[in-house]
Amino acid sequence: MSKKSTINVEKVNAQIVNWLKSYAEQAKVKGFVIGISGGVDSAVTATLCAQTGLEVLCLEMPIHQAPSHVSRGREHIAQLKLRFLNVKSTETDLTPVFETFKLQLPKTQDDTKVNLSLANSRARLRMTTLYYFAGIHNLLVAGTGNKVEDFGVGFYTKYGDGGVDLSPIADLMKSEVYALGVHLKIPQSILNAAPTDGLFGDDRSDEDQLGATYAELEWAMLSEEAGHTENNFSSREKIVFEIYQRLNKTNQHKMNAIPVCLVHRD
């Protein structure tokens, strides 16, 4: 089920950078702020933003972050600042805020729901922080979600990492993000790292949470779009396809516009 990207990386690179620059100029802002996680999506997004020549603020927002995530993020920021004079960085440690927030919450016995809710709360604290810096520096919050996450399985936090002003790579499959990352000379440590959202304070990967790799989910997404049926799928492909369809259905509330009750005024 592995898939090699076939996009023209130079053409896609130029298209996204031109789109970013045009959008920012029309919005009359100075540039972009990006949350840096140590993953390939944020690294690619930050590099694309840097290529616009506009102001770019790379923001680290650790909350009990794994050392490997921190080191990869800092390696990327250091590399980016050497390559682009328009890139700045800052760090806001949100761990004390998160711990204080937890102290104010009621106790409950359902650890699974508590852990998931707290993980999503981390993402929402980061969103709030990004918009603080965006507000004081006249910047746009650049999203880092790819197409599989944003429109396939909905693997993001509503009003967390899903709360952004614009999404530069949301039409790119994960394999295409990696291909663009190679072209953009993203650090090898990031390209080789297992994808993770880093929201649980442990070493669980995205695959651990989703039950399938991004390559598998990408295959399932493309298979559904092509109208393929499970009749000719292998046993593993059937499992992956079912995982994709379940997540896609469950997370439609993230992907669709907020429902509005239209009042009849007869």
Short mmCIF file of N, CA, C and O in Angstrom, two decimals, residues 167-228:
data_model
loop_
_atom_site.label_atom_id
_atom_site.label_comp_id
_atom_site.label_asym_id
_atom_site.label_seq_id
_atom_site.Cartn_x
_atom_site.Cartn_y
_atom_site.Cartn_z
N SER A 167 -4.37 27.32 5.47
CA SER A 167 -3.78 25.98 5.49
C SER A 167 -2.97 25.73 4.22
O SER A 167 -3.50 25.29 3.20
N PRO A 168 -1.67 25.99 4.27
CA PRO A 168 -0.84 25.89 3.06
C PRO A 168 -0.67 24.48 2.49
O PRO A 168 -0.53 24.32 1.28
N ILE A 169 -0.67 23.45 3.36
CA ILE A 169 -0.39 22.09 2.86
C ILE A 169 -1.59 21.16 2.98
O ILE A 169 -1.44 19.94 2.86
N ALA A 170 -2.78 21.72 3.19
CA ALA A 170 -3.96 20.88 3.43
C ALA A 170 -4.46 20.16 2.18
O ALA A 170 -5.34 19.31 2.29
N ASP A 171 -3.91 20.47 1.03
CA ASP A 171 -4.28 19.74 -0.18
C ASP A 171 -3.18 18.76 -0.60
O ASP A 171 -3.22 18.20 -1.68
N LEU A 172 -2.20 18.55 0.28
CA LEU A 172 -1.11 17.62 0.00
C LEU A 172 -1.28 16.34 0.81
O LEU A 172 -1.49 16.39 2.03
N MET A 173 -1.18 15.19 0.15
CA MET A 173 -1.13 13.92 0.85
C MET A 173 0.16 13.86 1.67
O MET A 173 1.11 14.60 1.43
N LYS A 174 0.19 12.97 2.64
CA LYS A 174 1.37 12.88 3.51
C LYS A 174 2.63 12.54 2.70
O LYS A 174 3.70 13.09 2.96
N SER A 175 2.50 11.67 1.71
CA SER A 175 3.66 11.33 0.88
C SER A 175 4.16 12.55 0.12
O SER A 175 5.37 12.72 -0.10
N GLU A 176 3.24 13.43 -0.26
CA GLU A 176 3.62 14.65 -0.98
C GLU A 176 4.29 15.64 -0.05
O GLU A 176 5.21 16.37 -0.45
N VAL A 177 3.86 15.66 1.22
CA VAL A 177 4.52 16.52 2.21
C VAL A 177 5.97 16.07 2.40
O VAL A 177 6.89 16.90 2.45
N TYR A 178 6.18 14.76 2.48
CA TYR A 178 7.54 14.25 2.62
C TYR A 178 8.39 14.59 1.40
O TYR A 178 9.56 14.97 1.51
N ALA A 179 7.82 14.45 0.20
CA ALA A 179 8.55 14.77 -1.02
C ALA A 179 8.95 16.24 -1.04
O ALA A 179 10.07 16.60 -1.41
N LEU A 180 8.02 17.09 -0.61
CA LEU A 180 8.31 18.52 -0.55
C LEU A 180 9.35 18.80 0.54
O LEU A 180 10.21 19.67 0.37
N GLY A 181 9.29 18.03 1.63
CA GLY A 181 10.26 18.20 2.70
C GLY A 181 11.68 17.90 2.26
O GLY A 181 12.63 18.60 2.63
N VAL A 182 11.84 16.86 1.45
CA VAL A 182 13.16 16.53 0.89
C VAL A 182 13.64 17.67 0.01
O VAL A 182 14.80 18.11 0.08
N HIS A 183 12.75 18.16 -0.85
CA HIS A 183 13.08 19.27 -1.76
C HIS A 183 13.47 20.53 -0.98
O HIS A 183 14.39 21.26 -1.39
N LEU A 184 12.81 20.76 0.15
CA LEU A 184 13.06 21.96 0.95
C LEU A 184 14.22 21.81 1.91
O LEU A 184 14.52 22.72 2.68
N LYS A 185 14.86 20.63 1.88
CA LYS A 185 16.03 20.35 2.73
C LYS A 185 15.69 20.41 4.22
O LYS A 185 16.45 20.94 5.04
N ILE A 186 14.52 19.83 4.56
CA ILE A 186 14.15 19.68 5.97
C ILE A 186 15.17 18.75 6.64
O ILE A 186 15.63 17.79 6.02
N PRO A 187 15.55 18.99 7.89
CA PRO A 187 16.52 18.12 8.56
C PRO A 187 16.13 16.65 8.49
O PRO A 187 14.97 16.29 8.64
N GLN A 188 17.13 15.81 8.27
CA GLN A 188 16.89 14.37 8.12
C GLN A 188 16.29 13.76 9.38
O GLN A 188 15.51 12.80 9.30
N SER A 189 16.63 14.31 10.53
CA SER A 189 16.07 13.79 11.78
C SER A 189 14.55 13.89 11.79
O SER A 189 13.86 13.03 12.34
N ILE A 190 14.02 14.94 11.17
CA ILE A 190 12.57 15.13 11.10
C ILE A 190 11.96 14.22 10.05
O ILE A 190 10.91 13.60 10.28
N LEU A 191 12.61 14.10 8.91
CA LEU A 191 12.10 13.23 7.85
C LEU A 191 12.06 11.76 8.28
O LEU A 191 11.20 11.00 7.84
N ASN A 192 12.99 11.38 9.17
CA ASN A 192 13.07 9.98 9.61
C ASN A 192 12.21 9.68 10.83
O ASN A 192 11.98 8.50 11.15
N ALA A 193 11.73 10.70 11.51
CA ALA A 193 10.99 10.50 12.77
C ALA A 193 9.60 9.95 12.52
O ALA A 193 8.94 10.29 11.53
N ALA A 194 9.14 9.10 13.43
CA ALA A 194 7.76 8.60 13.35
C ALA A 194 6.80 9.74 13.66
O ALA A 194 6.98 10.45 14.65
N PRO A 195 5.78 9.96 12.82
CA PRO A 195 4.83 11.05 13.07
C PRO A 195 4.11 10.89 14.41
O PRO A 195 3.69 9.79 14.76
N THR A 196 4.00 11.98 15.16
CA THR A 196 3.30 11.96 16.44
C THR A 196 2.72 13.33 16.72
O THR A 196 3.31 14.35 16.33
N ASP A 197 1.57 13.37 17.41
CA ASP A 197 1.00 14.67 17.75
C ASP A 197 1.57 15.22 19.05
O ASP A 197 1.42 16.40 19.36
N GLY A 198 2.26 14.38 19.84
CA GLY A 198 2.91 14.84 21.05
C GLY A 198 1.98 15.40 22.11
O GLY A 198 2.40 16.20 22.95
N LEU A 199 0.72 14.96 22.11
CA LEU A 199 -0.27 15.55 23.02
C LEU A 199 -0.49 14.75 24.30
O LEU A 199 -1.24 15.17 25.17
N PHE A 200 0.18 13.60 24.42
CA PHE A 200 -0.09 12.74 25.58
C PHE A 200 1.08 12.63 26.54
O PHE A 200 1.01 11.92 27.53
N GLY A 201 2.18 13.29 26.23
CA GLY A 201 3.32 13.26 27.13
C GLY A 201 4.06 11.95 27.15
O GLY A 201 4.79 11.65 28.10
N ASP A 202 3.86 11.11 26.12
CA ASP A 202 4.60 9.85 26.03
C ASP A 202 5.09 9.68 24.59
O ASP A 202 5.06 10.62 23.79
N ASP A 203 5.54 8.47 24.24
CA ASP A 203 6.14 8.26 22.93
C ASP A 203 5.20 7.62 21.92
O ASP A 203 5.63 7.09 20.90
N ARG A 204 3.89 7.67 22.18
CA ARG A 204 2.95 7.05 21.23
C ARG A 204 2.97 7.81 19.90
O ARG A 204 3.04 9.05 19.87
N SER A 205 2.93 7.07 18.81
CA SER A 205 2.96 7.65 17.47
C SER A 205 1.54 7.84 16.94
O SER A 205 0.57 7.35 17.52
N ASP A 206 1.43 8.54 15.82
CA ASP A 206 0.13 8.68 15.17
C ASP A 206 -0.42 7.31 14.77
O ASP A 206 -1.62 7.05 14.88
N GLU A 207 0.48 6.43 14.31
CA GLU A 207 0.05 5.08 13.91
C GLU A 207 -0.53 4.31 15.10
O GLU A 207 -1.52 3.58 14.96
N ASP A 208 0.07 4.50 16.29
CA ASP A 208 -0.47 3.85 17.49
C ASP A 208 -1.90 4.29 17.76
O ASP A 208 -2.75 3.49 18.16
N GLN A 209 -2.17 5.57 17.54
CA GLN A 209 -3.51 6.10 17.80
C GLN A 209 -4.50 5.74 16.69
O GLN A 209 -5.66 5.44 16.97
N LEU A 210 -4.04 5.78 15.46
CA LEU A 210 -4.95 5.58 14.32
C LEU A 210 -5.17 4.12 13.97
O LEU A 210 -6.21 3.75 13.42
N GLY A 211 -4.17 3.28 14.24
CA GLY A 211 -4.27 1.88 13.88
C GLY A 211 -3.79 1.57 12.49
O GLY A 211 -3.91 0.44 12.00
N ALA A 212 -3.23 2.58 11.81
CA ALA A 212 -2.71 2.41 10.44
C ALA A 212 -1.68 3.50 10.18
O ALA A 212 -1.68 4.55 10.82
N THR A 213 -0.80 3.24 9.22
CA THR A 213 0.19 4.23 8.85
C THR A 213 -0.44 5.27 7.92
O THR A 213 -1.52 5.05 7.36
N TYR A 214 0.24 6.39 7.75
CA TYR A 214 -0.26 7.40 6.81
C TYR A 214 -0.27 6.87 5.38
O TYR A 214 -1.16 7.21 4.59
N ALA A 215 0.71 6.04 5.04
CA ALA A 215 0.72 5.46 3.69
C ALA A 215 -0.52 4.60 3.47
O ALA A 215 -1.14 4.63 2.40
N GLU A 216 -0.90 3.84 4.50
CA GLU A 216 -2.10 3.00 4.40
C GLU A 216 -3.36 3.85 4.31
O GLU A 216 -4.26 3.59 3.50
N LEU A 217 -3.46 4.87 5.15
CA LEU A 217 -4.64 5.73 5.14
C LEU A 217 -4.75 6.52 3.85
O LEU A 217 -5.85 6.76 3.34
N GLU A 218 -3.60 6.90 3.31
CA GLU A 218 -3.59 7.59 2.03
C GLU A 218 -4.12 6.67 0.93
O GLU A 218 -4.92 7.09 0.08
N TRP A 219 -3.69 5.42 0.97
CA TRP A 219 -4.20 4.43 0.00
C TRP A 219 -5.71 4.29 0.15
O TRP A 219 -6.45 4.26 -0.85
N ALA A 220 -6.20 4.20 1.39
CA ALA A 220 -7.64 4.05 1.62
C ALA A 220 -8.41 5.26 1.12
O ALA A 220 -9.49 5.11 0.52
N MET A 221 -7.88 6.44 1.36
CA MET A 221 -8.54 7.66 0.93
C MET A 221 -8.66 7.71 -0.59
O MET A 221 -9.72 8.02 -1.15
N LEU A 222 -7.58 7.38 -1.26
CA LEU A 222 -7.57 7.37 -2.72
C LEU A 222 -8.45 6.26 -3.28
O LEU A 222 -9.11 6.43 -4.31
N SER A 223 -8.48 5.11 -2.58
CA SER A 223 -9.32 4.00 -3.01
C SER A 223 -10.80 4.36 -2.93
O SER A 223 -11.58 4.05 -3.83
N GLU A 224 -11.18 5.03 -1.85
CA GLU A 224 -12.58 5.45 -1.71
C GLU A 224 -12.94 6.48 -2.77
O GLU A 224 -14.02 6.42 -3.37
N GLU A 225 -12.04 7.43 -3.02
CA GLU A 225 -12.30 8.45 -4.03
C GLU A 225 -12.46 7.82 -5.42
O GLU A 225 -13.24 8.31 -6.24
N ALA A 226 -11.73 6.73 -5.66
CA ALA A 226 -11.79 6.05 -6.95
C ALA A 226 -12.97 5.09 -7.05
O ALA A 226 -13.21 4.49 -8.10
N GLY A 227 -13.68 4.91 -5.93
CA GLY A 227 -14.84 4.03 -5.93
C GLY A 227 -14.51 2.55 -5.86
O GLY A 227 -15.34 1.70 -6.22
N HIS A 228 -13.31 2.22 -5.39
CA HIS A 228 -12.93 0.81 -5.27
C HIS A 228 -13.72 0.14 -4.15
O HIS A 228 -14.05 0.77 -3.15
#
